[in-house]
Amino acid sequence: MRFLFLPVALLALLVGPVAAQGPAQPSASAHAGAFVVRLGTDTVAVERFSRSGDSYAVEQVRRVPRTSLWHSHVELAPGSGDVRTIFLMNHSLERMDAPLLASTKLTWAGADSATVEARRGRDSARTSHVAARAGMIPSLPQSFLAYELAAMRLRRAGADSATVMLLDPAGDTMPVIVRRIGADSMTFTLPFLTYRAHVDADGRILHLAQPLGTTVERVPAVDIGAVAKAWAALDASGRAMGALSPLDSTTARVGAARVTVRYSRPKARGRPVFGGLVPWDTVWRTGANAATVLETDRDLVVGTTLVPAGRYTLFTIPSKTGTTLVVSKETERNGQPLAGTDYDPAHDLARIPMRTRTLASPVQQLTISIVPQRGDRGTLRVAWERREMTVAVQAK
């Protein structure tokens, strides 16, 4: 049974009904809120923010890979609301008055530039200059305040859609297309995914979700200190959440061939996987993060297809009735390892049918294995949720 890693009393506080917040607050100076962020059934972060005059204070506790406590100050220009400073601070979990573990401060210099000062511990600041123009919306890592500010801006303008630019403390920018799709619904389209949100009359986010299973829920309040303490205690007891999709590898001998697969291992976390997280009839990276890699030091026959010794990326195309293994010759692009979403069919070596069957017990974390058999034979096995996909492998 999954749990949310929170004390019972605190959990009740976090997930109280949204209606308990009372009526909408149209005054920008009174803007405040709190969010609980989940991946599937696991709570991965909480945040609380409030505005006073032209300043926002934002507090966050993040669970991945270990508990961390963050506090940010955002200063806006009077009247225009343009960013003046974004100051992100990583605090010690033991003492708030202890020296900062790290900090990043962006200061807008006017015109089209800003200065970034990054500091780790007591090290001297590293200073850089970045492009930043008026009208950008302040954004913080793993925070959803920026999307709410974008939604509120669209509401005030009375527009149906707009493209906004988010600016984070490191000076990185990201375009987001905000669209109104109903009286109480909006979408936020990023370069790599789309969030859909239920909003109130002023554009405040009440609930937000995206296809990969991240959900954000507005709650009446959140006790940042209590959450940080509870999660830190779990870390200390050996129950840290760790990486969401840790990198792993499997190596085995198939006859004289040494075969290795390197991949990232997502967990189901209560999400429907095939037909949900992994759409039917669509090329899937067969893992998370970077593309899954296969290496062999001898020629192999996979299914009935010759795969010469070398390095490849593996993709799959799951359907309701079967699975196709895609072996791609492309392992790098522009000198960098291939991203999991960078599939190009022009580089296919082969598409190979796999045997697919339903498992009696679900596999919570994606598992890829190479199962040696007698002689020069083996099996490449991919298992997740209740689906097992296999193909014969033979040393040539």
Short mmCIF file of C-alpha atoms in Angstrom, two decimals, residues 14-385:
data_model
loop_
_atom_site.label_atom_id
_atom_site.label_comp_id
_atom_site.label_asym_id
_atom_site.label_seq_id
_atom_site.Cartn_x
_atom_site.Cartn_y
_atom_site.Cartn_z
CA LEU A 14 -2.63 19.53 3.50
CA VAL A 15 -5.52 17.91 1.68
CA GLY A 16 -8.42 19.81 3.21
CA PRO A 17 -11.14 20.87 0.75
CA VAL A 18 -10.20 23.70 -1.58
CA ALA A 19 -13.49 25.41 -0.80
CA ALA A 20 -12.21 26.07 2.72
CA GLN A 21 -10.04 28.87 1.32
CA GLY A 22 -13.05 31.18 1.12
CA PRO A 23 -13.83 33.56 -1.74
CA ALA A 24 -11.34 34.60 -4.37
CA GLN A 25 -9.06 37.50 -3.53
CA PRO A 26 -8.83 39.83 -6.52
CA SER A 27 -6.25 42.10 -4.88
CA ALA A 28 -2.76 41.35 -6.21
CA SER A 29 -1.21 42.60 -2.97
CA ALA A 30 -3.18 39.94 -1.04
CA HIS A 31 -2.12 37.10 -3.32
CA ALA A 32 -1.21 33.95 -1.34
CA GLY A 33 -1.56 30.20 -1.62
CA ALA A 34 -0.17 26.72 -1.00
CA PHE A 35 0.29 23.69 -3.24
CA VAL A 36 0.88 19.98 -2.74
CA VAL A 37 2.72 18.37 -5.65
CA ARG A 38 2.39 14.64 -6.33
CA LEU A 39 3.79 12.19 -8.84
CA GLY A 40 1.18 9.49 -9.06
CA THR A 41 0.35 8.64 -5.44
CA ASP A 42 3.64 9.96 -4.00
CA THR A 43 3.92 13.48 -2.60
CA VAL A 44 7.17 14.95 -3.92
CA ALA A 45 6.99 18.63 -2.89
CA VAL A 46 4.96 21.27 -1.08
CA GLU A 47 5.12 25.03 -1.42
CA ARG A 48 3.64 28.13 0.19
CA PHE A 49 3.76 31.68 -1.15
CA SER A 50 2.48 35.13 -0.19
CA ARG A 51 2.74 38.64 -1.56
CA SER A 52 3.37 41.78 0.47
CA GLY A 53 3.45 44.99 -1.52
CA ASP A 54 5.71 44.28 -4.49
CA SER A 55 7.46 41.27 -2.93
CA TYR A 56 6.75 37.54 -2.90
CA ALA A 57 8.02 35.13 -0.25
CA VAL A 58 8.06 31.49 -1.36
CA GLU A 59 8.87 28.45 0.79
CA GLN A 60 9.33 24.95 -0.60
CA VAL A 61 10.15 21.50 0.71
CA ARG A 62 11.26 19.00 -1.94
CA ARG A 63 11.42 15.25 -1.40
CA VAL A 64 13.63 14.20 -4.33
CA PRO A 65 16.24 12.76 -4.11
CA ARG A 66 16.46 13.73 -0.43
CA THR A 67 14.59 16.31 1.60
CA SER A 68 15.65 19.91 0.95
CA LEU A 69 14.30 23.24 2.23
CA TRP A 70 14.15 26.31 0.00
CA HIS A 71 13.18 29.93 0.62
CA SER A 72 12.92 32.57 -2.09
CA HIS A 73 12.34 36.31 -2.28
CA VAL A 74 11.02 37.84 -5.48
CA GLU A 75 10.98 41.62 -5.88
CA LEU A 76 8.80 43.20 -8.55
CA ALA A 77 8.92 46.71 -10.00
CA PRO A 78 6.10 48.91 -8.62
CA GLY A 79 3.29 49.35 -11.11
CA SER A 80 4.64 47.24 -13.99
CA GLY A 81 5.22 44.06 -11.97
CA ASP A 82 8.44 43.35 -13.89
CA VAL A 83 11.10 41.25 -12.18
CA ARG A 84 13.69 43.17 -10.20
CA THR A 85 15.32 40.37 -8.20
CA ILE A 86 14.86 36.63 -7.68
CA PHE A 87 16.78 35.28 -4.68
CA LEU A 88 16.68 31.48 -4.21
CA MET A 89 18.15 30.08 -0.97
CA ASN A 90 18.78 26.47 0.08
CA HIS A 91 18.51 26.29 3.90
CA SER A 92 19.87 23.78 6.36
CA LEU A 93 17.19 21.40 7.64
CA GLU A 94 18.62 21.56 11.17
CA ARG A 95 18.75 25.33 11.70
CA MET A 96 17.20 28.12 9.69
CA ASP A 97 19.84 30.53 11.00
CA ALA A 98 22.71 28.30 9.82
CA PRO A 99 24.74 29.45 6.81
CA LEU A 100 22.99 28.78 3.50
CA LEU A 101 23.89 25.56 1.73
CA ALA A 102 23.60 27.35 -1.61
CA SER A 103 21.98 30.42 -3.14
CA THR A 104 21.33 31.98 -6.54
CA LYS A 105 20.37 35.63 -6.99
CA LEU A 106 19.27 37.26 -10.21
CA THR A 107 19.22 41.06 -10.37
CA TRP A 108 17.71 42.80 -13.37
CA ALA A 109 20.12 45.42 -14.71
CA GLY A 110 17.60 47.17 -16.91
CA ALA A 111 17.22 47.14 -20.69
CA ASP A 112 17.71 43.50 -21.68
CA SER A 113 20.19 42.02 -19.22
CA ALA A 114 20.50 40.70 -15.67
CA THR A 115 23.31 39.64 -13.33
CA VAL A 116 23.35 36.21 -11.69
CA GLU A 117 25.33 35.47 -8.53
CA ALA A 118 25.57 31.78 -7.60
CA ARG A 119 27.09 30.65 -4.32
CA ARG A 120 27.62 27.21 -2.77
CA GLY A 121 28.19 27.18 0.98
CA ARG A 122 30.82 29.71 1.97
CA ASP A 123 32.39 29.81 -1.50
CA SER A 124 32.71 33.18 -3.17
CA ALA A 125 29.94 34.06 -5.62
CA ARG A 126 30.27 33.14 -9.29
CA THR A 127 28.90 36.02 -11.34
CA SER A 128 27.52 35.87 -14.86
CA HIS A 129 25.43 38.06 -17.13
CA VAL A 130 22.32 36.82 -18.89
CA ALA A 131 19.64 38.16 -21.21
CA ALA A 132 16.43 39.27 -19.49
CA ARG A 133 13.78 41.61 -20.77
CA ALA A 134 10.78 43.39 -19.29
CA GLY A 135 7.54 41.46 -18.98
CA MET A 136 9.05 38.12 -17.97
CA ILE A 137 7.38 36.12 -15.20
CA PRO A 138 9.56 35.02 -12.24
CA SER A 139 9.93 31.25 -12.00
CA LEU A 140 11.47 28.98 -9.36
CA PRO A 141 12.64 25.36 -9.71
CA GLN A 142 9.81 22.88 -9.02
CA SER A 143 7.43 25.74 -8.13
CA PHE A 144 4.03 26.33 -9.70
CA LEU A 145 3.64 29.97 -8.70
CA ALA A 146 4.82 31.11 -12.15
CA TYR A 147 1.94 29.28 -13.86
CA GLU A 148 -0.54 30.93 -11.51
CA LEU A 149 0.96 34.35 -12.25
CA ALA A 150 0.66 33.63 -15.99
CA ALA A 151 -2.99 32.57 -15.58
CA MET A 152 -3.80 35.68 -13.55
CA ARG A 153 -2.16 37.87 -16.18
CA LEU A 154 -4.28 36.27 -18.91
CA ARG A 155 -7.45 36.80 -16.82
CA ARG A 156 -6.64 40.47 -16.23
CA ALA A 157 -6.00 41.01 -19.94
CA GLY A 158 -9.31 39.35 -20.84
CA ALA A 159 -7.49 37.37 -23.54
CA ASP A 160 -8.04 33.83 -24.75
CA SER A 161 -4.34 33.02 -25.17
CA ALA A 162 -0.89 34.48 -24.74
CA THR A 163 2.75 33.42 -24.84
CA VAL A 164 4.70 34.34 -21.73
CA MET A 165 8.37 33.93 -20.93
CA LEU A 166 9.42 32.49 -17.59
CA LEU A 167 12.70 33.63 -16.02
CA ASP A 168 14.40 31.63 -13.25
CA PRO A 169 17.16 32.66 -10.77
CA ALA A 170 19.91 31.15 -12.96
CA GLY A 171 18.78 33.33 -15.88
CA ASP A 172 17.29 30.46 -17.87
CA THR A 173 14.13 31.28 -19.80
CA MET A 174 11.26 29.15 -21.09
CA PRO A 175 8.28 30.10 -23.28
CA VAL A 176 4.85 28.97 -22.10
CA ILE A 177 1.66 29.25 -24.16
CA VAL A 178 -1.31 29.96 -21.87
CA ARG A 179 -4.76 29.24 -23.28
CA ARG A 180 -8.25 29.59 -21.86
CA ILE A 181 -10.21 26.46 -22.83
CA GLY A 182 -13.31 27.05 -20.73
CA ALA A 183 -14.83 29.29 -18.11
CA ASP A 184 -12.73 27.63 -15.39
CA SER A 185 -10.00 25.81 -17.34
CA MET A 186 -6.63 26.72 -18.86
CA THR A 187 -3.71 24.92 -20.43
CA PHE A 188 -0.01 25.71 -20.10
CA THR A 189 1.99 24.39 -23.07
CA LEU A 190 5.72 24.05 -22.47
CA PRO A 191 8.26 22.95 -25.09
CA PHE A 192 8.04 19.34 -23.82
CA LEU A 193 4.55 18.85 -22.29
CA THR A 194 1.18 20.46 -21.54
CA TYR A 195 -0.43 21.05 -18.16
CA ARG A 196 -4.18 21.41 -17.81
CA ALA A 197 -5.52 23.45 -14.91
CA HIS A 198 -8.80 24.18 -13.16
CA VAL A 199 -8.73 27.86 -12.12
CA ASP A 200 -10.98 30.29 -10.25
CA ALA A 201 -12.37 33.59 -11.54
CA ASP A 202 -9.06 35.38 -10.93
CA GLY A 203 -6.88 32.69 -12.49
CA ARG A 204 -5.71 31.08 -9.25
CA ILE A 205 -4.87 27.43 -9.83
CA LEU A 206 -7.11 25.03 -7.91
CA HIS A 207 -5.87 21.82 -9.54
CA LEU A 208 -3.32 21.11 -12.27
CA ALA A 209 -2.24 17.89 -13.99
CA GLN A 210 -0.17 16.58 -16.88
CA PRO A 211 -0.12 13.22 -18.74
CA LEU A 212 3.02 11.88 -17.03
CA GLY A 213 1.21 11.80 -13.70
CA THR A 214 2.24 15.04 -11.95
CA THR A 215 -0.68 16.67 -10.14
CA VAL A 216 -0.79 19.92 -8.19
CA GLU A 217 -3.53 20.63 -5.65
CA ARG A 218 -4.23 23.92 -3.92
CA VAL A 219 -4.71 23.46 -0.17
CA PRO A 220 -5.83 25.87 2.56
CA ALA A 221 -2.45 25.84 4.30
CA VAL A 222 0.77 23.89 4.60
CA ASP A 223 3.13 23.69 7.57
CA ILE A 224 6.50 23.87 5.82
CA GLY A 225 8.50 23.19 8.98
CA ALA A 226 6.47 20.11 9.93
CA VAL A 227 6.75 18.62 6.42
CA ALA A 228 10.51 19.22 6.33
CA LYS A 229 10.93 17.58 9.73
CA ALA A 230 8.80 14.55 8.82
CA TRP A 231 10.54 13.94 5.51
CA ALA A 232 14.01 14.47 6.99
CA ALA A 233 13.20 11.82 9.63
CA LEU A 234 12.29 9.38 6.87
CA ASP A 235 15.59 10.14 5.11
CA ALA A 236 17.48 9.48 8.33
CA SER A 237 15.73 6.12 8.74
CA GLY A 238 16.84 5.01 5.26
CA ARG A 239 13.54 5.79 3.51
CA ALA A 240 14.65 8.69 1.33
CA MET A 241 12.71 8.85 -1.90
CA GLY A 242 15.86 8.88 -4.03
CA ALA A 243 15.92 9.59 -7.75
CA LEU A 244 12.50 9.30 -9.40
CA SER A 245 13.93 7.19 -12.23
CA PRO A 246 17.39 5.98 -11.17
CA LEU A 247 19.93 5.00 -13.79
CA ASP A 248 20.66 1.26 -13.86
CA SER A 249 22.32 -1.33 -16.06
CA THR A 250 22.25 -5.06 -16.66
CA THR A 251 25.03 -7.17 -18.18
CA ALA A 252 25.08 -10.85 -19.11
CA ARG A 253 26.90 -13.34 -21.29
CA VAL A 254 24.93 -14.69 -24.21
CA GLY A 255 27.24 -17.38 -25.54
CA ALA A 256 30.52 -15.58 -26.27
CA ALA A 257 28.85 -12.15 -26.42
CA ARG A 258 28.91 -9.68 -23.54
CA VAL A 259 25.64 -7.73 -23.70
CA THR A 260 24.84 -4.64 -21.63
CA VAL A 261 21.70 -2.51 -21.38
CA ARG A 262 21.76 0.91 -19.63
CA TYR A 263 18.45 2.59 -18.81
CA SER A 264 16.53 4.69 -16.28
CA ARG A 265 13.91 2.94 -14.15
CA PRO A 266 10.63 4.80 -13.50
CA LYS A 267 8.09 3.50 -10.99
CA ALA A 268 4.37 3.15 -11.59
CA ARG A 269 3.49 5.12 -8.42
CA GLY A 270 -0.18 4.24 -8.83
CA ARG A 271 -0.36 5.56 -12.39
CA PRO A 272 -1.83 3.52 -15.26
CA VAL A 273 1.24 2.68 -17.33
CA PHE A 274 0.39 1.12 -20.70
CA GLY A 275 -2.33 3.06 -22.45
CA GLY A 276 -1.77 5.90 -19.94
CA LEU A 277 1.75 6.92 -19.02
CA VAL A 278 2.95 5.00 -22.11
CA PRO A 279 0.46 5.65 -24.95
CA TRP A 280 -0.50 2.79 -27.27
CA ASP A 281 1.03 2.60 -30.76
CA THR A 282 3.63 5.28 -29.99
CA VAL A 283 7.41 5.02 -29.91
CA TRP A 284 8.49 4.84 -26.25
CA ARG A 285 12.00 5.36 -24.94
CA THR A 286 11.59 2.16 -22.86
CA GLY A 287 12.61 3.89 -19.69
CA ALA A 288 12.93 7.49 -18.54
CA ASN A 289 15.31 10.40 -19.07
CA ALA A 290 17.97 9.54 -21.69
CA ALA A 291 17.49 6.91 -24.37
CA THR A 292 18.02 3.27 -23.39
CA VAL A 293 21.34 1.93 -24.70
CA LEU A 294 22.36 -1.61 -25.74
CA GLU A 295 25.99 -2.59 -26.23
CA THR A 296 27.34 -5.90 -27.52
CA ASP A 297 30.92 -6.94 -28.25
CA ARG A 298 29.83 -9.69 -30.66
CA ASP A 299 27.29 -9.91 -33.45
CA LEU A 300 23.83 -10.93 -32.21
CA VAL A 301 20.70 -12.28 -33.78
CA VAL A 302 17.74 -10.56 -32.10
CA GLY A 303 14.57 -12.37 -33.06
CA THR A 304 15.56 -13.18 -36.63
CA THR A 305 17.50 -9.94 -37.26
CA LEU A 306 21.30 -9.61 -37.35
CA VAL A 307 22.54 -6.87 -35.00
CA PRO A 308 26.29 -6.34 -35.57
CA ALA A 309 28.61 -5.76 -32.61
CA GLY A 310 28.35 -2.15 -31.46
CA ARG A 311 26.26 0.37 -29.56
CA TYR A 312 22.57 1.06 -30.19
CA THR A 313 19.55 2.74 -28.65
CA LEU A 314 16.43 0.73 -27.93
CA PHE A 315 12.83 1.89 -28.26
CA THR A 316 9.58 -0.04 -28.16
CA ILE A 317 6.12 0.46 -29.63
CA PRO A 318 3.56 -1.14 -27.29
CA SER A 319 0.08 -1.83 -28.64
CA LYS A 320 -2.95 -3.52 -27.13
CA THR A 321 -2.12 -6.73 -29.01
CA GLY A 322 1.69 -6.82 -28.97
CA THR A 323 4.99 -4.97 -28.90
CA THR A 324 7.63 -4.00 -31.46
CA LEU A 325 11.29 -3.56 -30.50
CA VAL A 326 13.04 -0.74 -32.38
CA VAL A 327 16.84 -0.97 -32.65
CA SER A 328 18.30 2.40 -33.66
CA LYS A 329 21.82 3.08 -34.90
CA GLU A 330 21.70 6.67 -33.58
CA THR A 331 23.29 6.97 -30.13
CA GLU A 332 24.41 10.62 -30.20
CA ARG A 333 23.13 13.88 -31.59
CA ASN A 334 25.28 17.00 -31.87
CA GLY A 335 27.97 15.26 -29.85
CA GLN A 336 25.65 14.53 -26.93
CA PRO A 337 24.08 11.22 -25.82
CA LEU A 338 20.71 10.74 -27.43
CA ALA A 339 17.79 12.05 -25.40
CA GLY A 340 14.95 9.62 -24.84
CA THR A 341 12.58 11.78 -26.88
CA ASP A 342 14.94 12.22 -29.85
CA TYR A 343 13.84 9.19 -31.83
CA ASP A 344 14.33 9.43 -35.62
CA PRO A 345 13.07 6.50 -37.74
CA ALA A 346 15.68 7.34 -40.40
CA HIS A 347 18.27 5.66 -38.16
CA ASP A 348 16.39 2.40 -37.58
CA LEU A 349 18.48 -0.73 -37.89
CA ALA A 350 15.42 -2.93 -37.45
CA ARG A 351 11.93 -3.29 -36.03
CA ILE A 352 11.51 -6.66 -34.36
CA PRO A 353 8.33 -8.28 -32.99
CA MET A 354 8.40 -9.14 -29.28
CA ARG A 355 6.41 -11.75 -27.40
CA THR A 356 3.98 -10.03 -25.02
CA ARG A 357 2.13 -11.57 -22.10
CA THR A 358 0.22 -10.47 -19.01
CA LEU A 359 1.89 -11.03 -15.64
CA ALA A 360 0.01 -12.40 -12.64
CA SER A 361 1.66 -9.87 -10.29
CA PRO A 362 2.50 -6.27 -11.23
CA VAL A 363 6.11 -5.06 -11.53
CA GLN A 364 6.17 -1.63 -9.85
CA GLN A 365 9.51 -0.46 -11.29
CA LEU A 366 10.52 -0.90 -14.92
CA THR A 367 12.93 -3.83 -15.18
CA ILE A 368 15.05 -4.79 -18.20
CA SER A 369 17.08 -7.97 -18.01
CA ILE A 370 19.14 -10.26 -20.21
CA VAL A 371 18.39 -13.86 -19.32
CA PRO A 372 21.12 -16.32 -20.48
CA GLN A 373 20.03 -19.74 -21.62
CA ARG A 374 21.87 -22.86 -22.67
CA GLY A 375 24.51 -22.60 -25.33
CA ASP A 376 24.66 -19.32 -27.21
CA ARG A 377 21.06 -18.25 -26.57
CA GLY A 378 19.32 -15.82 -24.25
CA THR A 379 16.29 -13.56 -23.85
CA LEU A 380 15.93 -9.79 -23.66
CA ARG A 381 13.09 -9.14 -21.18
CA VAL A 382 11.26 -5.88 -20.45
CA ALA A 383 8.69 -5.93 -17.62
CA TRP A 384 6.55 -3.17 -16.09
CA GLU A 385 3.15 -3.10 -14.48
#
